[in-house]
Short mmCIF file of C-alpha atoms in Angstrom, two decimals:
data_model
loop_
_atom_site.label_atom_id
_atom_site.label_comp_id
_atom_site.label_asym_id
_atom_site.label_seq_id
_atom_site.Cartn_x
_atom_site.Cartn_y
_atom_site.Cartn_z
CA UNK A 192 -85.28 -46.03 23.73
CA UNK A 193 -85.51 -48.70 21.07
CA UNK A 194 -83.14 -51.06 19.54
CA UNK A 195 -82.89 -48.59 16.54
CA UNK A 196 -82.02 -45.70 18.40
CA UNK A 197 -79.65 -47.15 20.73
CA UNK A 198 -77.21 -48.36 17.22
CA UNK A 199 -77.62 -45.10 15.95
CA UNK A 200 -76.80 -42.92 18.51
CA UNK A 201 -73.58 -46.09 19.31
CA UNK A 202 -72.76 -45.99 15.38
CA UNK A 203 -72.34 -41.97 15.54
CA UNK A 204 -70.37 -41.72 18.66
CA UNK A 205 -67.99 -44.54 17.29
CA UNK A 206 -67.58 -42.68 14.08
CA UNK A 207 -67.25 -39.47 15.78
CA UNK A 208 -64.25 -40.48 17.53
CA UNK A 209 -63.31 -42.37 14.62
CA UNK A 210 -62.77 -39.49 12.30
CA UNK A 211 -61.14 -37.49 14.84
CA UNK A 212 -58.55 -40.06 14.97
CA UNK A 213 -58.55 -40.03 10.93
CA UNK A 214 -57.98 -36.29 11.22
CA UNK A 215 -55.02 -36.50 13.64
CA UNK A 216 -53.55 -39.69 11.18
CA UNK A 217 -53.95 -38.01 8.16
CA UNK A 218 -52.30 -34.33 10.06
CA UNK A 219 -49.41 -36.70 10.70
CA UNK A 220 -48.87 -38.11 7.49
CA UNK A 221 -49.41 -34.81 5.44
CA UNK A 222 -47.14 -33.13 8.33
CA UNK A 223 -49.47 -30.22 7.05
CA UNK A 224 -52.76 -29.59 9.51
CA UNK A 225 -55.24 -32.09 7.84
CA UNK A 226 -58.35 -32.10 9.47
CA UNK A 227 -61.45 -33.73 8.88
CA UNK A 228 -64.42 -32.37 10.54
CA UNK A 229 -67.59 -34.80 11.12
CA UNK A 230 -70.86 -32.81 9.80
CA UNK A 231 -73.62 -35.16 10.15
CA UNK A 232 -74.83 -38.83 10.49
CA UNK A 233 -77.88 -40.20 8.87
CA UNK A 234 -79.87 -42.00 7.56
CA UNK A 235 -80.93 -42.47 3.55
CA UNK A 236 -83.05 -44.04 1.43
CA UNK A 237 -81.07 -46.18 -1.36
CA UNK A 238 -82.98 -45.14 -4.41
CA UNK A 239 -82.72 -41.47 -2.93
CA UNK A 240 -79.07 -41.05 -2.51
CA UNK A 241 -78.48 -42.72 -5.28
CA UNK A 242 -79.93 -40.83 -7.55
CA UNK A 243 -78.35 -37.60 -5.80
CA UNK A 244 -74.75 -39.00 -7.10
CA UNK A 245 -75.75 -38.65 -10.36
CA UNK A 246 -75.59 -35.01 -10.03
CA UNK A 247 -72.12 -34.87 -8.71
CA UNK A 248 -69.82 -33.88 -11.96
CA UNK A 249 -66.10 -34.80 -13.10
CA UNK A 250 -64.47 -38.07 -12.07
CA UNK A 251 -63.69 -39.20 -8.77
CA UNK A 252 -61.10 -41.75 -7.05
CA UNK A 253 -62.64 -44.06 -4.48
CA UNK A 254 -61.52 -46.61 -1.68
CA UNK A 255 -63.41 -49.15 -0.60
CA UNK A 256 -62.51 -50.71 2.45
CA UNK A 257 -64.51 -53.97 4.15
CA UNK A 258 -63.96 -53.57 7.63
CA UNK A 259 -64.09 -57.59 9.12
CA UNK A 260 -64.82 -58.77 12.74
CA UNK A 261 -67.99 -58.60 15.02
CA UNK A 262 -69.08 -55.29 13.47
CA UNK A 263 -68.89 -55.43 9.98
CA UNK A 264 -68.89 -52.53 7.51
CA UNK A 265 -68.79 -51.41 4.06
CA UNK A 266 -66.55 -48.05 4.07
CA UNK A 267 -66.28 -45.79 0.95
CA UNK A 268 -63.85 -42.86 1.30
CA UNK A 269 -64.28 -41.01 -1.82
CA UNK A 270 -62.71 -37.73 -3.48
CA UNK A 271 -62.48 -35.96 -6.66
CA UNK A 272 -59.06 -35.77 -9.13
CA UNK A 273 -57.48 -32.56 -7.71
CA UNK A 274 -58.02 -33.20 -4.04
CA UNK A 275 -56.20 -36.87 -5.02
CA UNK A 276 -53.59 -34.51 -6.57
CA UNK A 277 -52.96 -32.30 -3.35
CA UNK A 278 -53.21 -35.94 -1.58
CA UNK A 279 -50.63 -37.35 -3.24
CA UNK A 280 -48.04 -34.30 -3.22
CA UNK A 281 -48.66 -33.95 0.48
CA UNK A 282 -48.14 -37.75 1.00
CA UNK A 283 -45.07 -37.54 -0.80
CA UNK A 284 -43.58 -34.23 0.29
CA UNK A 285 -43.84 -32.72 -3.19
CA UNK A 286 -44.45 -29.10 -3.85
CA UNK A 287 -48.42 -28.56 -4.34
CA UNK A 288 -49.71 -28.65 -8.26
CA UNK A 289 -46.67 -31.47 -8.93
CA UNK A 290 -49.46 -34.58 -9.48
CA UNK A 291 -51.78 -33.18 -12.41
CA UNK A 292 -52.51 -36.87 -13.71
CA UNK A 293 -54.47 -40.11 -12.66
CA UNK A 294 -51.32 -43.11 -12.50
CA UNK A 295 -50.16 -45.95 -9.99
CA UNK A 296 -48.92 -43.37 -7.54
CA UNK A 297 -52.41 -41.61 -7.33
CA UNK A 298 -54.00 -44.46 -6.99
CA UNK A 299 -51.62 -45.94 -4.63
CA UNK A 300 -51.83 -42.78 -2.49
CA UNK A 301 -55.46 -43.47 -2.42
CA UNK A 302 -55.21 -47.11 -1.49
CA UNK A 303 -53.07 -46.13 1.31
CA UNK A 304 -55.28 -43.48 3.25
CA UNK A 305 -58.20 -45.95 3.11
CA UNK A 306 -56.03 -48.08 5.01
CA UNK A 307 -54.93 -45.40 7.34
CA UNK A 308 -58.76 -43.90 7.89
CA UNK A 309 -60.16 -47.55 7.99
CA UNK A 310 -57.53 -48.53 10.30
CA UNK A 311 -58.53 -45.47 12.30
CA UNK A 312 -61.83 -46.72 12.46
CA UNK A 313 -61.46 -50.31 13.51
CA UNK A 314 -58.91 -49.03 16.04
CA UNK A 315 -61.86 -47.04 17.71
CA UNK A 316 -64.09 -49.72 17.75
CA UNK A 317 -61.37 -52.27 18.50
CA UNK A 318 -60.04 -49.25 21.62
CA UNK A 319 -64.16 -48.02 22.77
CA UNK A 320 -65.90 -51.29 22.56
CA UNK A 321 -63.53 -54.06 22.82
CA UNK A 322 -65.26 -55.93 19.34
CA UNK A 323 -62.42 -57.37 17.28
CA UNK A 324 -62.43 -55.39 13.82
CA UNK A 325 -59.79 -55.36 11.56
CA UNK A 326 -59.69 -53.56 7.45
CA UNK A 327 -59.56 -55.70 4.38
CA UNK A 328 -56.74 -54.00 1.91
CA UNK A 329 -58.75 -51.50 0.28
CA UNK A 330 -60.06 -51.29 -3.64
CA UNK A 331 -59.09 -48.57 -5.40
CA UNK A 332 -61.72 -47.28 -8.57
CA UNK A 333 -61.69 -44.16 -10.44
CA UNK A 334 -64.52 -43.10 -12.63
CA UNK A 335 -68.18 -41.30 -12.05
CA UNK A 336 -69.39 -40.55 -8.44
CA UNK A 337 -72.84 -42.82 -9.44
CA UNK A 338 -70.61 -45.46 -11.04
CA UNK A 339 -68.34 -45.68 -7.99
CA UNK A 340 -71.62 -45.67 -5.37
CA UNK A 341 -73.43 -48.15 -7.11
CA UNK A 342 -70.41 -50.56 -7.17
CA UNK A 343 -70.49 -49.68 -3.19
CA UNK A 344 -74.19 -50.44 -3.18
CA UNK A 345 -74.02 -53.27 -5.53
CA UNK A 346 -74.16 -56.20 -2.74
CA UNK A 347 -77.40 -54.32 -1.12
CA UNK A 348 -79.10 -53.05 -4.21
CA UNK A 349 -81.98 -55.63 -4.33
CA UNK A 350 -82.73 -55.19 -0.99
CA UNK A 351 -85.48 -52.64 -1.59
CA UNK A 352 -86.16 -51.23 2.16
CA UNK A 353 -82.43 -51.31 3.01
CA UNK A 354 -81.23 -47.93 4.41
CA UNK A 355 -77.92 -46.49 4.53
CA UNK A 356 -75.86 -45.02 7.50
CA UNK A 357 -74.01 -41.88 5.86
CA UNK A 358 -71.02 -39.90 7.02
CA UNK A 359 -70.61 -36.70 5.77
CA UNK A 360 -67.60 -34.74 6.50
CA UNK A 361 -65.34 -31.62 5.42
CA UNK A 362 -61.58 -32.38 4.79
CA UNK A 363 -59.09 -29.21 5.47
CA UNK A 364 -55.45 -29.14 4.57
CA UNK A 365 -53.75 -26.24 5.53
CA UNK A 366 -55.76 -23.61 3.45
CA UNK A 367 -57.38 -25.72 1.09
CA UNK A 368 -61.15 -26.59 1.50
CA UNK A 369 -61.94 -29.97 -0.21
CA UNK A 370 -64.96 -32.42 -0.77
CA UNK A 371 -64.68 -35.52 0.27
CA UNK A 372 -67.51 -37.71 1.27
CA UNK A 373 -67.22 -41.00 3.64
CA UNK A 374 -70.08 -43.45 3.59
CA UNK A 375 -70.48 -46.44 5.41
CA UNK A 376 -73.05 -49.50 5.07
CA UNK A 377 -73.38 -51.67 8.28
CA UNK A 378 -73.53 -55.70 7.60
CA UNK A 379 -76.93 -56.88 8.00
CA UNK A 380 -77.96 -57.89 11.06
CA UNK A 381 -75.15 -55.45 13.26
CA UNK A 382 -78.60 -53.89 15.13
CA UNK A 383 -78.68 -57.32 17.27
CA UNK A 384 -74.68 -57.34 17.42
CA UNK A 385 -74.58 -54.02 18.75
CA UNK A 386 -77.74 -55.12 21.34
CA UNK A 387 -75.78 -57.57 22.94
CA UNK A 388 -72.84 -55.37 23.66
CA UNK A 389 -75.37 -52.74 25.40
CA UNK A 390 -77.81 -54.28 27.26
CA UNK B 285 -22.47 -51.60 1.89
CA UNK B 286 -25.46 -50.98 4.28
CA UNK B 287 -27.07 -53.50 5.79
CA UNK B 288 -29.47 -55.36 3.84
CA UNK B 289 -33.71 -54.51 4.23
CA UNK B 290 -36.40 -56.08 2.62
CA UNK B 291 -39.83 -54.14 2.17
CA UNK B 292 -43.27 -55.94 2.47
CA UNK B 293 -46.46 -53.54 1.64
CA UNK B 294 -49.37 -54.20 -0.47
CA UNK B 295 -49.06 -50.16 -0.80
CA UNK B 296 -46.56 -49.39 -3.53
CA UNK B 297 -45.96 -45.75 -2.70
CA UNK B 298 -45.76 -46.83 1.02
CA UNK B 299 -43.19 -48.56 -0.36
CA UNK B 300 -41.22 -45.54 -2.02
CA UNK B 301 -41.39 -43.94 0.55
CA UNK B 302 -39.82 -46.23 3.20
CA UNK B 303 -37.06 -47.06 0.38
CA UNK B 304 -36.45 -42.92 -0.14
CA UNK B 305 -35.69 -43.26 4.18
CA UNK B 306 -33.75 -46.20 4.28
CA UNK B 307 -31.67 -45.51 1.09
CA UNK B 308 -30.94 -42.05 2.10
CA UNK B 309 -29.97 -43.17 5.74
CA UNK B 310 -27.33 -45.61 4.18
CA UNK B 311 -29.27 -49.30 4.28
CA UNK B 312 -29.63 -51.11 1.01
CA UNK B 313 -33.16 -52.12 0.06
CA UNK B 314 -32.85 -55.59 -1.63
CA UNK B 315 -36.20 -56.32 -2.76
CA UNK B 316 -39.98 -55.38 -2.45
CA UNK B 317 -43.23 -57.15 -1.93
CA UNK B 318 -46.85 -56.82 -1.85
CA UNK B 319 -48.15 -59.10 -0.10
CA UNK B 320 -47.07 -61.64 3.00
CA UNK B 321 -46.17 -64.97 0.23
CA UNK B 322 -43.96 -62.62 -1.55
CA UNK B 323 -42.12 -61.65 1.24
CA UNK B 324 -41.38 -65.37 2.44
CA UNK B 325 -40.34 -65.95 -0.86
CA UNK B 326 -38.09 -62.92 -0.94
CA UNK B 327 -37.32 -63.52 2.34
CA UNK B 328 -35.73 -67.08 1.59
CA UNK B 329 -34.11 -65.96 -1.76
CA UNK B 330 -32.65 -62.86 -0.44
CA UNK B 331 -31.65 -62.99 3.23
CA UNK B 332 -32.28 -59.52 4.41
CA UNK B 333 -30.78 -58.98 7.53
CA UNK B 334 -34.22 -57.49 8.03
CA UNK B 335 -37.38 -57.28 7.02
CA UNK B 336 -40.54 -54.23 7.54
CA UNK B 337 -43.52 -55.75 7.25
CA UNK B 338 -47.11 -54.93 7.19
CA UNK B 339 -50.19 -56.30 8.18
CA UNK B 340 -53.32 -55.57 6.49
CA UNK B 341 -52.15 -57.58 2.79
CA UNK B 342 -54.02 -59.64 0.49
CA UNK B 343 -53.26 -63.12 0.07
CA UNK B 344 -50.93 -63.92 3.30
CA UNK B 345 -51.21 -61.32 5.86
CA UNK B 346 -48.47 -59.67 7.28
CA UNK B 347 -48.88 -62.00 10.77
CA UNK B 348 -48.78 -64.97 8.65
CA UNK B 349 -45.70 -64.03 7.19
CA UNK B 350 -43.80 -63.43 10.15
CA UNK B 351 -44.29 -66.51 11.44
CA UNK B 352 -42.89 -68.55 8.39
CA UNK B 353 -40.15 -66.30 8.50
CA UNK B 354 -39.24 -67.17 11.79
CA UNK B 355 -39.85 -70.80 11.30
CA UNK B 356 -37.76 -70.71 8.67
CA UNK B 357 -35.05 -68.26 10.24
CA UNK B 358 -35.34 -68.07 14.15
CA UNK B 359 -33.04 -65.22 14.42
CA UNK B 360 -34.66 -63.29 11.21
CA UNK B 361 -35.34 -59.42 12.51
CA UNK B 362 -38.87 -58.46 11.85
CA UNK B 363 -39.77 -55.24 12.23
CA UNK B 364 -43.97 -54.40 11.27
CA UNK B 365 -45.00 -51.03 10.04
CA UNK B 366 -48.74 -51.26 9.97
CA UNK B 367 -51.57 -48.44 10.49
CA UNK B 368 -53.44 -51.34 12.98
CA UNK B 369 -53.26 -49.90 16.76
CA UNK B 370 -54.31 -52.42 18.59
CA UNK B 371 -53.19 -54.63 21.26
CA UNK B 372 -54.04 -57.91 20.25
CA UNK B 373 -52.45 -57.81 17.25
CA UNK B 374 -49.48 -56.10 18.64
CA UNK B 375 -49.12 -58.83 20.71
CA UNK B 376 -49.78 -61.55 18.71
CA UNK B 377 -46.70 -60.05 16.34
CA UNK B 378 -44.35 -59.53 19.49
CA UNK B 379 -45.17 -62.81 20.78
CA UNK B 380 -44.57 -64.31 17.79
CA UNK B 381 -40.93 -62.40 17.36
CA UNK B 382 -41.47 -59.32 16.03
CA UNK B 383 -38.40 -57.14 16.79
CA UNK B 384 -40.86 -54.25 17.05
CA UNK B 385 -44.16 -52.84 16.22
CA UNK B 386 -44.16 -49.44 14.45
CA UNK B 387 -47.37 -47.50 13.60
CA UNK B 388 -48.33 -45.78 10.71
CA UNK B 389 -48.32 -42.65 9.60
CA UNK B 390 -44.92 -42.81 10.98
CA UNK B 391 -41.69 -40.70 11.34
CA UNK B 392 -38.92 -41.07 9.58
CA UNK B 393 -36.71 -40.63 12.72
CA UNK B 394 -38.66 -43.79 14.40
CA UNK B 395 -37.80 -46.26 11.65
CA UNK B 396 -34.31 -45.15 11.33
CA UNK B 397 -33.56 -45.54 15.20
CA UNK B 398 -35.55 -48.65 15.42
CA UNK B 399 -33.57 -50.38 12.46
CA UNK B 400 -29.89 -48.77 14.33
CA UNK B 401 -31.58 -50.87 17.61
CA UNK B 402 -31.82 -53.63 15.70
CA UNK B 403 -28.50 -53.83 14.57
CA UNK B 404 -26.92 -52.64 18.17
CA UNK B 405 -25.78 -49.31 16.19
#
C-alpha cells in the first residue's frame, strides 16, 4: 500500500464518521430527522470540476470553514436559496415556506451550520486520531456555484497538478430531498502528516 | 427583574435564539456580542450576573475571553455554549473557571437548568 492510498482510504473513514456525526447534529438542531448520507469520496482534477460548476444554475449560499491544527483543511458546505430557506425555518422553529428571501438571518443560519458540521468534523479527528483540530468562524458568500468554488479554489488555483479530495453527499429533512454538496481541500503537505500518525 | 445574562456569539441568530429561551424563561438579556473583546467589554460595562459564551469567534476567542473575565471578576459565572466536543478544550475552559460546558445544538431544557444551577434555584 503506498503513502497515497493509505491518506485516502484515512481521509474517507474520518469523513465518514464525520458526516454521520453532522447528520445526528444537524437532526438535533432541526428537531426534524436531518440526515446526511455520505455518497462518495474522490478524487478531481481542478480544471475538471471546475468547469462542471459552471453548469450548476440559480444562486447558491456557501460556508467556508478553515479547519486549523495538525490536519489542516479547506471545507466548503454549500447549498442552493430554498434549501437555505427550509434551513433557516427549521433552525428557527418556523413553519416551512416562512424564509422566501436572502437577509442576515439566512446568512446567519448558514454561518452557524458550518460551524456545527465543521465542528463535527474536527471533533472526529480531534475523538479518532487524537490530532488537535479546531474550525476557524466560517465565511459566509452567496452568489454563482463557479463564483463561490473558485473563491474556495482561489489559494490552490496556480498550482496546476493539484487535486482535490471531494465529498459528495445527500441531505434529507423529514420528506424533503435537497442538494447540497461538501468539498474539502487538504493543506499541502497533510500526505506526510497523516504518515507519521500511521506508520 | 430576572437575573441579568449576557450573550457572546459571533452567530447572530444563535444569538436570537438563546435570547427567545432566556427571555421567555424569565432572565433579562442585557447585552450581546460577537466576538470574545466585545464580551470583556460588555462584560465590564454591564455586570451580568452571567455570561454564555462561545468559542470558535474571530478576533478574541471565546477561551481568551473567559479568562479576562475572571481576572477581572473571580467570582464572574461563565457558562460556554460552543459546538467544539472535545476534551482539551473542555478542560482548558473548566480549569480556567468555566461554570459549565454546554454543547451545541443544544436543548433548551439544558441551558435553562444549567443557568437555575448557577444561581442555586
Amino acid at each position: 500500500m503506498n503513502h497515497d492510498s493509505i491518506s485516502t482510504e484515512l481521509l474517507e473513514v474520518i469523513f465518514k464518521r464525520a458526516v454521520d456525526e453532522g447528520s445526528r447534529v444537524l437532526s438535533k438542531t432541526f428537531r426534524a430527522g436531518a440526515r446526511i448520507d455520505f455518497l462518495e469520496m474522490k478524487k478531481v482534477n481542478i480544471q475538471g470540476i471546475t468547469a462542471d460548476m459552471s453548469n450548476l444554475e440559480g444562486e447558491f449560499l456557501g460556508a467556508f470553514v478553515n479547519l486549523l491544527g495538525v490536519l489542516p483543511f479547506k471545507l466548503l458546505f454549500m447549498i442552493d436559496k430554498k434549501t437555505a430557506f427550509l434551513f433557516t425555518d427549521l433552525y428557527l422553529k418556523k413553519p416551512i415556506g416562512t424564509t422566501v428571501k436572502i437577509d442576515s438571518i439566512v446568512t446567519s443560519v448558514m454561518q452557524e451550520l458550518g460551524n456545527i458540521i465543521g465542528s463535527a468534523i474536527t471533533n472526529i479527528i480531534y475523538g479518532d486520531l487524537n490530532i488537535e483540530s479546531i474550525p476557524e468562524p466560517p465565511n459566509v458568500v452567496y452568489d454563482y456555484a463557479a463564483s463561490i468554488f473558485s473563491s474556495f479554489l482561489m489559494s490552490e488555483i496556480l498550482k496546476e497538478d493539484r487535486e482535490l479530495y471531494i465529498i459528495e453527499t445527500v441531505f434529507t429533512v423529514v420528506r424533503y430531498k435537497l442538494a447540497a454538496k461538501l468539498y474539502l481541500l487538504p493543506d499541502s503537505g497533510y500526505l506526510s502528516k497523516i504518515d507519521i500518525k500511521w506508520e | 427583574m430576572g437575573k441579568k445574562i449576557l450573550i457572546v456569539d459571533d452567530a447572530p441568530v444563535v444569538r436570537l435564539v438563546l435570547r427567545n429561551i432566556l427571555e421567555s424563561n424569565g432572565y433579562e438579556v442585557v447585552g450581546e456580542a460577537s466576538n470574545g473583546r466585545e464580551g470583556f467589554d460588555q462584560f465590564k460595562q454591564l455586570r451580568p450576573d452571567l455570561v454564555t459564551m462561545d468559542i470558535v469567534m474571530p478576533d478574541v476567542n471565546g477561551i481568551e475571553a473567559l479568562k479576562s473575565i475572571l481576572d477581572f471578576d473571580k467570582s464572574a459565572k461563565v457558562v460556554m455554549v460552543t459546538a467544539i466536543d472535545q476534551r482539551n478544550y473542555l478542560l482548558e475552559a473548566i480549569n480556567a473557571g468555566a461554570f459549565d460546558y454546554i454543547v451545541k445544538p443544544f436543548e433548551d431544557s439544558r441551558i435553562i437548568s444549567t443557568l437555575k444551577k448557577a444561581f442555586g434555584e
